[in-house]
Short mmCIF file of C-alpha atoms in Angstrom, two decimals:
data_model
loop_
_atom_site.label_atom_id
_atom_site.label_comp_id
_atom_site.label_asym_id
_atom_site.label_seq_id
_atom_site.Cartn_x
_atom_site.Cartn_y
_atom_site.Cartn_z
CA UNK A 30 -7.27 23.55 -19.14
CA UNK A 31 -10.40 23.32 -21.03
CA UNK A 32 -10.84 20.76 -24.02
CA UNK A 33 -11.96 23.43 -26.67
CA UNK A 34 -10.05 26.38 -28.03
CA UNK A 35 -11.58 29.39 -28.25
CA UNK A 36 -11.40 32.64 -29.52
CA UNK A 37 -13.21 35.04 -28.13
CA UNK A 38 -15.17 34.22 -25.02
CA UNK A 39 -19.38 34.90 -25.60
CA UNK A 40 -21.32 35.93 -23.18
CA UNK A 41 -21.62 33.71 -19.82
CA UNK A 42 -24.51 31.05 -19.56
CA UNK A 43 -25.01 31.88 -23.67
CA UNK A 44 -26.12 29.79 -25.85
CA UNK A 45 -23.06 30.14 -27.67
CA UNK A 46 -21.10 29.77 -24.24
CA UNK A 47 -22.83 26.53 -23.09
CA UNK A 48 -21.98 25.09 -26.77
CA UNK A 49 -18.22 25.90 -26.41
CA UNK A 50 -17.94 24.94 -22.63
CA UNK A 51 -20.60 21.57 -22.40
CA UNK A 52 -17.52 19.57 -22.20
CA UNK A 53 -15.73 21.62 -19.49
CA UNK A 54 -18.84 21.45 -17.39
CA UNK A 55 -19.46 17.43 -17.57
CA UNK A 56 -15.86 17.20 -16.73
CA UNK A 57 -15.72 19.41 -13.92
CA UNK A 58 -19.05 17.60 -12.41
CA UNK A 59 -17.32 14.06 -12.91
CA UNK A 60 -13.95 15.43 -11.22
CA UNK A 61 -16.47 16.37 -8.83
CA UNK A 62 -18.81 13.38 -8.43
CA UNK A 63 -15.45 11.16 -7.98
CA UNK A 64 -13.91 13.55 -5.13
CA UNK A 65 -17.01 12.70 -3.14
CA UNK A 66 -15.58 9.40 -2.50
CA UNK A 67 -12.73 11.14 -0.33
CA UNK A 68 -15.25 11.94 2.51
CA UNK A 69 -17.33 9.09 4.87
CA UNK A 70 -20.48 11.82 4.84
CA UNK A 71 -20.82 11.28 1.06
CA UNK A 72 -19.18 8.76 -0.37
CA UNK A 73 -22.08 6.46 0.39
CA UNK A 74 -24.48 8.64 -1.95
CA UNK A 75 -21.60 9.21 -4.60
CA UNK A 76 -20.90 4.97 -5.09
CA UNK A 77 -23.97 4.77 -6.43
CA UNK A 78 -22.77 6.66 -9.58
CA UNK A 79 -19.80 5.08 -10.15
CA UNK A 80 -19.93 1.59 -9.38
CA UNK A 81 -22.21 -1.32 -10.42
CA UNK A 82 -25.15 -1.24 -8.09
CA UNK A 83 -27.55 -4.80 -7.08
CA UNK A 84 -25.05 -7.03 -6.85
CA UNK A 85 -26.11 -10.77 -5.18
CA UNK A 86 -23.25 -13.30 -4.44
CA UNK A 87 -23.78 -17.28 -4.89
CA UNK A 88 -21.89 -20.12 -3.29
CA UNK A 89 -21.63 -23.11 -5.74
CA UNK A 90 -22.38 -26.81 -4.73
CA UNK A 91 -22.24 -25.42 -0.77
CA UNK A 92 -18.51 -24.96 -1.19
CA UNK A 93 -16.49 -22.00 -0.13
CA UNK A 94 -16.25 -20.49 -3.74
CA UNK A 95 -18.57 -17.43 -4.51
CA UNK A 96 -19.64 -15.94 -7.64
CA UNK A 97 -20.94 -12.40 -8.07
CA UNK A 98 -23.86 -11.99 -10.17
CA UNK A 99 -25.89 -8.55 -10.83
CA UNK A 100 -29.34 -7.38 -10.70
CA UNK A 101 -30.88 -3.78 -12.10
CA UNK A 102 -32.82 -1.45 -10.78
CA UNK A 103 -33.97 2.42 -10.62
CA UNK A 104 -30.21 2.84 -8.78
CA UNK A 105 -28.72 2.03 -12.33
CA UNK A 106 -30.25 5.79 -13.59
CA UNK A 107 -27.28 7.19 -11.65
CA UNK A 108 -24.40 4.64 -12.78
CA UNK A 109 -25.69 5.80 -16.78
CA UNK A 110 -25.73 8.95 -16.01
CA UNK A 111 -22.28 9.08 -14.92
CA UNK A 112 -20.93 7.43 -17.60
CA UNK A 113 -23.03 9.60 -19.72
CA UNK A 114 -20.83 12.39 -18.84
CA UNK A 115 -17.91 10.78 -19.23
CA UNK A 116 -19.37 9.92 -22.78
CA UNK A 117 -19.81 13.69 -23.47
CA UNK A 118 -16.23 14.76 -22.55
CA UNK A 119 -14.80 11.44 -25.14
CA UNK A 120 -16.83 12.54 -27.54
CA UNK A 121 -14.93 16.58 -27.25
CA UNK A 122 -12.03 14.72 -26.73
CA UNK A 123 -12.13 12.71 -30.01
CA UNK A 124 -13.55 15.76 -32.02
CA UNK A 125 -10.89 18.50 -30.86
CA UNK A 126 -8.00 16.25 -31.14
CA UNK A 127 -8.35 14.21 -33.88
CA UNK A 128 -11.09 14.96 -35.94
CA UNK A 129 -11.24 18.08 -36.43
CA UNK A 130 -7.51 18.30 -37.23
CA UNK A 131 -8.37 15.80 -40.33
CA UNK A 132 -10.77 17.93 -40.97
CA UNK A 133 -8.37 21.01 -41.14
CA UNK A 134 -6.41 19.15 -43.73
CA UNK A 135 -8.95 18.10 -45.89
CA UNK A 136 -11.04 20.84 -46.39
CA UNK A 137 -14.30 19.80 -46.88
CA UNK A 138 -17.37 20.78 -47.50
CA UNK A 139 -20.05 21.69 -44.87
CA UNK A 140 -22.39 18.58 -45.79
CA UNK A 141 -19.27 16.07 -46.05
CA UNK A 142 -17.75 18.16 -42.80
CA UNK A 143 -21.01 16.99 -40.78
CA UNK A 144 -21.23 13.99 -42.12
CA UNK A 145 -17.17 12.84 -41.46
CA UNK A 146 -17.75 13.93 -37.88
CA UNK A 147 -20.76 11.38 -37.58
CA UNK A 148 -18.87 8.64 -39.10
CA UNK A 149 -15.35 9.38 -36.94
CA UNK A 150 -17.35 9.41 -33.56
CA UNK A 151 -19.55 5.89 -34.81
CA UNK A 152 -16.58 4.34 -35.69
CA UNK A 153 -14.46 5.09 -32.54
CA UNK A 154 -17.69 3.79 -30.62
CA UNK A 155 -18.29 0.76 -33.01
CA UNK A 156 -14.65 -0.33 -32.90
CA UNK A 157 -14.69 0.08 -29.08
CA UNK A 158 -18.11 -1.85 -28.73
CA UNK A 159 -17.36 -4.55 -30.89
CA UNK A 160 -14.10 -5.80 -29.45
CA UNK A 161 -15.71 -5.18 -26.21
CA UNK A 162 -18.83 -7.63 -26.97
CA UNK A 163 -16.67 -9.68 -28.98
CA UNK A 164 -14.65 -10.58 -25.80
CA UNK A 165 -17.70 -11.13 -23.29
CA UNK A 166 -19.24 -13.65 -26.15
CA UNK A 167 -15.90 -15.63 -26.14
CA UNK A 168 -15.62 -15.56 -22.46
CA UNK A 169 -19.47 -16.69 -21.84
CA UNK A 170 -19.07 -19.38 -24.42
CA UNK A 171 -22.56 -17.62 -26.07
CA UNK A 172 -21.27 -18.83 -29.21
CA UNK A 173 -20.11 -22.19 -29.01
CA UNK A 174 -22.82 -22.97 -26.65
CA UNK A 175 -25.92 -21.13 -27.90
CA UNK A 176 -28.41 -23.13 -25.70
CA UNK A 177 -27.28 -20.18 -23.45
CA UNK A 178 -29.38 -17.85 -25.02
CA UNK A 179 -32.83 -19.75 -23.33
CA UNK A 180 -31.66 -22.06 -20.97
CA UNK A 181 -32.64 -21.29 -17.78
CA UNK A 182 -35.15 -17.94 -18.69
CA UNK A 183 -35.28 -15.21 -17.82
CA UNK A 184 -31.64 -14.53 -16.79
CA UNK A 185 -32.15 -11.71 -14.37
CA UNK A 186 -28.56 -12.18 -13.03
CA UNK A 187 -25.90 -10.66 -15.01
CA UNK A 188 -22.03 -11.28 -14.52
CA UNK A 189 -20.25 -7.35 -14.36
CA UNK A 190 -19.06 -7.28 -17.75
CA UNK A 191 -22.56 -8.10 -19.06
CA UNK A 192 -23.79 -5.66 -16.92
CA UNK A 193 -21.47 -2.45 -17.30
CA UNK A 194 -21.30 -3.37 -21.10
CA UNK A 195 -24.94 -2.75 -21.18
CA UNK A 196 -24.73 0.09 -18.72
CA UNK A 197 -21.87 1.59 -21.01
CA UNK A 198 -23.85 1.24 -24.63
CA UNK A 199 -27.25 3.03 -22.99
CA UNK A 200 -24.88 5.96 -21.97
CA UNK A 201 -23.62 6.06 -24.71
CA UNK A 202 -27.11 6.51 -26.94
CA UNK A 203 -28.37 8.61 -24.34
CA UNK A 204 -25.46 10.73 -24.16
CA UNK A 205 -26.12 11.47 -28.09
CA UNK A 206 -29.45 13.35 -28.01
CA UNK A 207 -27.82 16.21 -26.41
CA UNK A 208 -24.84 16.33 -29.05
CA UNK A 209 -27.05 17.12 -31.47
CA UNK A 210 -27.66 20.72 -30.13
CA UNK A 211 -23.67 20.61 -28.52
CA UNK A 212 -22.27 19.81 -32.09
CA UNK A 213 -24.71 22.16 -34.09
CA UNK A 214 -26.08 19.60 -36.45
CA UNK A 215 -27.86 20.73 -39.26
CA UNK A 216 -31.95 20.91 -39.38
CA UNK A 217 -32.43 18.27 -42.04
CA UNK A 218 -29.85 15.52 -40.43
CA UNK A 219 -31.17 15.69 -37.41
CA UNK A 220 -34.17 13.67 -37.92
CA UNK A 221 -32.47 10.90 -39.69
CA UNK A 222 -30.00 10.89 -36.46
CA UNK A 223 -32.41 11.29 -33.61
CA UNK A 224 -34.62 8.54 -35.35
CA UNK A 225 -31.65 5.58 -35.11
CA UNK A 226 -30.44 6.83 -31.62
CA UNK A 227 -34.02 5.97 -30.43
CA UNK A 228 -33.98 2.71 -32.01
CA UNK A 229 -30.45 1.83 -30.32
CA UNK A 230 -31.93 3.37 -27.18
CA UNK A 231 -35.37 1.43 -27.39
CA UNK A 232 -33.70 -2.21 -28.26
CA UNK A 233 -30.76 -2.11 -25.94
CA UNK A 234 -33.14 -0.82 -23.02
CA UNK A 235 -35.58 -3.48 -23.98
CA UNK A 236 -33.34 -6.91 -23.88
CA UNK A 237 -31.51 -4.81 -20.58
CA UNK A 238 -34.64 -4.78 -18.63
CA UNK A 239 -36.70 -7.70 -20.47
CA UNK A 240 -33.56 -10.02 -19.34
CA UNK A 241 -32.50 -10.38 -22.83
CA UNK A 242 -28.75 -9.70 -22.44
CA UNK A 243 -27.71 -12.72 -23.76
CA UNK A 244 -29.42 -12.32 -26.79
CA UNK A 245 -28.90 -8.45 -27.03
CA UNK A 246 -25.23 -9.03 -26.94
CA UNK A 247 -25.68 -11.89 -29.52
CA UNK A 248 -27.33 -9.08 -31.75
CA UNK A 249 -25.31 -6.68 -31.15
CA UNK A 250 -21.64 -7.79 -32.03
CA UNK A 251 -22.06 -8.32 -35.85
CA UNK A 252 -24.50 -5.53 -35.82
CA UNK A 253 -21.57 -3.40 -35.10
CA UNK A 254 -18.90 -5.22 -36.90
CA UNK A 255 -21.01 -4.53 -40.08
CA UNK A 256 -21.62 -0.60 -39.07
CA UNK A 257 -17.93 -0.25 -38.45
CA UNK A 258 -17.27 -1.32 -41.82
CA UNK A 259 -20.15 1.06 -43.19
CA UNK A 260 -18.94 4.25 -41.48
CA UNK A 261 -15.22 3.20 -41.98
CA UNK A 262 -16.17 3.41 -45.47
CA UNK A 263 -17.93 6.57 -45.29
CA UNK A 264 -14.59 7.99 -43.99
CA UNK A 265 -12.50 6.64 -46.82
CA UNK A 266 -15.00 7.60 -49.01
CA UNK A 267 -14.40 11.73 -47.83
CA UNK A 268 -10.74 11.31 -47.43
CA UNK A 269 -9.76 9.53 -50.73
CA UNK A 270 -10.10 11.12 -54.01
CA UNK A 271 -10.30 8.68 -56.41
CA UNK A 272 -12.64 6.88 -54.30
CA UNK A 273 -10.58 3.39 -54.00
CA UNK A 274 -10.09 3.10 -50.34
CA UNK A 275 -14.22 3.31 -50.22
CA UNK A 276 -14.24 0.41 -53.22
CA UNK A 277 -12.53 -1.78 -51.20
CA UNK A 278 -14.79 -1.05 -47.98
CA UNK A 279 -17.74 -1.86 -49.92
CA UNK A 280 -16.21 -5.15 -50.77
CA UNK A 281 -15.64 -6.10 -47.33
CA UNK A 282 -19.25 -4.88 -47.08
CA UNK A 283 -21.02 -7.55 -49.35
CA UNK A 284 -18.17 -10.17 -48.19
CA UNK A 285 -19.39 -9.78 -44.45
CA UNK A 286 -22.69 -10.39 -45.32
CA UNK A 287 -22.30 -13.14 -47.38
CA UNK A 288 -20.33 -14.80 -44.74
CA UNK A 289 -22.89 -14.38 -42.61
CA UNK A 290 -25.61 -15.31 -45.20
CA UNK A 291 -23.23 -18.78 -45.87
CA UNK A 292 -23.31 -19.73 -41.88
CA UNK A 293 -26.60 -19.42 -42.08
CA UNK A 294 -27.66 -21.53 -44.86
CA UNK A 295 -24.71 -24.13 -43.65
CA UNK A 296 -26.23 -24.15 -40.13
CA UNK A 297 -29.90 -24.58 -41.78
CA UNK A 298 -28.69 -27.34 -43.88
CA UNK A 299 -26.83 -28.84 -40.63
CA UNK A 300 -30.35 -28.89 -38.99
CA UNK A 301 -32.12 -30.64 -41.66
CA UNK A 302 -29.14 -33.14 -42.07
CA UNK A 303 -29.74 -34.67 -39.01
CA UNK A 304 -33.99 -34.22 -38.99
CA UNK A 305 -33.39 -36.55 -41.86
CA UNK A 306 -31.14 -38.55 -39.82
CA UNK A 307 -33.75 -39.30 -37.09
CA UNK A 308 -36.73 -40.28 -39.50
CA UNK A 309 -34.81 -42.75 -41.19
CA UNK A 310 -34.52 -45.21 -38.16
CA UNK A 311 -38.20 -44.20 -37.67
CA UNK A 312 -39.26 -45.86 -40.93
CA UNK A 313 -36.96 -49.23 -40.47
CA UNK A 314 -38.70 -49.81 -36.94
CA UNK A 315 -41.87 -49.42 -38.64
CA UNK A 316 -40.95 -51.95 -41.76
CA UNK A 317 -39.53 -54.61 -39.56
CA UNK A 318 -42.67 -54.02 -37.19
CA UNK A 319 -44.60 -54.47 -40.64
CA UNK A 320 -42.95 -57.37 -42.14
CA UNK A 321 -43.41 -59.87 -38.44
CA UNK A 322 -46.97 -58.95 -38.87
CA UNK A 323 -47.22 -60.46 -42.36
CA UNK A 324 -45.15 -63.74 -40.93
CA UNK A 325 -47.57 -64.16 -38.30
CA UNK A 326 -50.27 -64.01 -40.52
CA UNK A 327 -48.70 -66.70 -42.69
CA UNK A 328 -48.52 -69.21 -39.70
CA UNK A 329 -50.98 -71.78 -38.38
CA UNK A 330 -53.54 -70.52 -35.55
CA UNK A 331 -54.62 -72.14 -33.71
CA UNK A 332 -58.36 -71.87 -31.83
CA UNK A 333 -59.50 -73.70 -29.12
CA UNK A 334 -56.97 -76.49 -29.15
CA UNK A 335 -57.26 -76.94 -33.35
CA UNK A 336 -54.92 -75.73 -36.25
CA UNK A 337 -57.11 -73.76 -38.73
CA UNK A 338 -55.32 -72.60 -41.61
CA UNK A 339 -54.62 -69.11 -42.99
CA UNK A 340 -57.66 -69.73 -45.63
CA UNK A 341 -60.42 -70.87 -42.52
CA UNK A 342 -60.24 -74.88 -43.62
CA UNK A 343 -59.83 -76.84 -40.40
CA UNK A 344 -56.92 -79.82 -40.69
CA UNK A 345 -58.54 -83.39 -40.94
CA UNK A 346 -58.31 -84.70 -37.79
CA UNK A 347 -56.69 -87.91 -37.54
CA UNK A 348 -58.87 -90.91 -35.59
CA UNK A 349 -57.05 -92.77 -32.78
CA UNK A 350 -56.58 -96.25 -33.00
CA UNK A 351 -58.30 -98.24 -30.03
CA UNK A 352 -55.76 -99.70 -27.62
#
């Protein structure tokens, strides 16, 4: 049963046909990348798109305990390329059976028509993405811990939820330059779209190979968080009338970033609390250290067996009485 309806059928291997049937085809050649695993001869060649690839186990303190880490490589082309078919049949599966039925219902315009179809697929993905991240950076401890962002650079090992996350979000972008011809996107958006799916593919690439996951993912989360609320807006803002709904989301706008504009002035303020800290037992060592210098100078010396005085006048020296 295909995933789009269609009326009547245009001409095989069409333009028209390959825009009605793109999700068909990546679903038919995932069914058939996965029943490769159900023979010995290629099963071996078909793993490599499916499953993590590079993975290096550790023993800990010579015990019997083992932890898996992961590695990438030119294998990890295939893994994202799987998943960027599966990305392609989500993304007909989201549009047939829930957006576009909003759609039907609200009768919009073309321009607000493209534009609610960007927002609906970015928000499914941001919601997804965030709670995903979200849940690695509470499981790592990146947050409570952040000395886990350089200690011990360049983390080239990767736990497998680090790993496929990453995997999953460059599918994802890379799945999206094609769905600009599959979802017939107007001239004039396309080069506002193509430029940000570059970016997203550039940076997340970048701290993937430059062993920058830790930071990426640090990045990432509240990057997402705050484009959730953007395009959640956007949504409100096409489905609501009178334009409350997308009020309300712009509220929640300027109140995420002024919470994250307060923790960062509280942290800053944190850091310079306790510089301050450490200089003032600085400058009490150096006033005592002052202060027994003066004292000494106050006292007798004494040269070659003789007081002499702070002012250079020798002490008269009493005679001894003869025995």
């Amino acid at each position: 049963m295909g995933l789009r309806r269609k009326g009547r059928s245009p001409p095989v291997l069409g333009p028209e046909f390959v825009l009605q049937n793109h999700a068909d085809a990546a679903s038919y050649l995932a069914v058939g990348i996965l029943l490769g695993l159900m023979f010995e001869v290629t099963a071996k060649y078909v793993i490599i798109f499916i499953t993590v690839q590079y993975n290096v186990t550790y023993t800990i303190d010579d015990k019997s305990e083992r932890v898996n880490f992961y590695e990438y490589g030119p294998k990890d082309i295939a893994t994202i390329f799987f998943y960027m078919l599966v990305a392609i049949i989500l993304h007909a599966v989201i549009q047939d059976y829930i957006l576009d039925k909003i759609n039907r219902r609200l009768h919009l315009s073309k321009t607000k028509h493209s534009k609610f179809n960007e927002s609906g697929q970015l928000a499914f993905f941001y919601l997804f993405s965030f709670v995903w991240g979200a849940s690695i950076l509470n499981a790592e401890e990146f947050m409570v811990n952040p000395t886990l962002l350089w200690k011990d650079y360049p983390h080239s090992r990767m736990l497998f939820q680090v790993k496929f996350f990453y995997i999953c979000q460059i599918a994802y972008w890379l799945h999206a330059l094609p769905e600009l011809y599959f979802q017939k996107i107007r001239k004039e958006d396309i080069p506002r779209q193509l430029c940000y799916i570059c970016l997203y593919i550039a940076h997340i690439s970048g701290a993937y190979i430059l062993n920058l996951q830790h930071l990426g993912l640090i990045l990432m989360v509240p990057h997402y968080l705050v484009e959730l609320i953007f395009h959640a807006s956007r949504l409100f803002y096409f489905s609501d009338e009178n334009k409350q709904k997308g009020i309300s989301c712009l509220g929640a706008i300027c109140l995420t970033q002024a919470w994250m504009m307060w923790k960062f002035i509280n942290f800053q303020l944190k850091k310079w609390r306790e510089h301050i800290k450490k200089q003032i037992p600085r400058k009490k060592i150096s006033n005592t250290k002052n202060k027994l210098t003066k004292k000494e100078l106050n006292r007798v010396n004494v040269v070659n067996g003789a007081a002499k005085l702070e002012d250079g006048a020798s002490p008269r020296i009493r005679k001894s009485k003869p025995v």
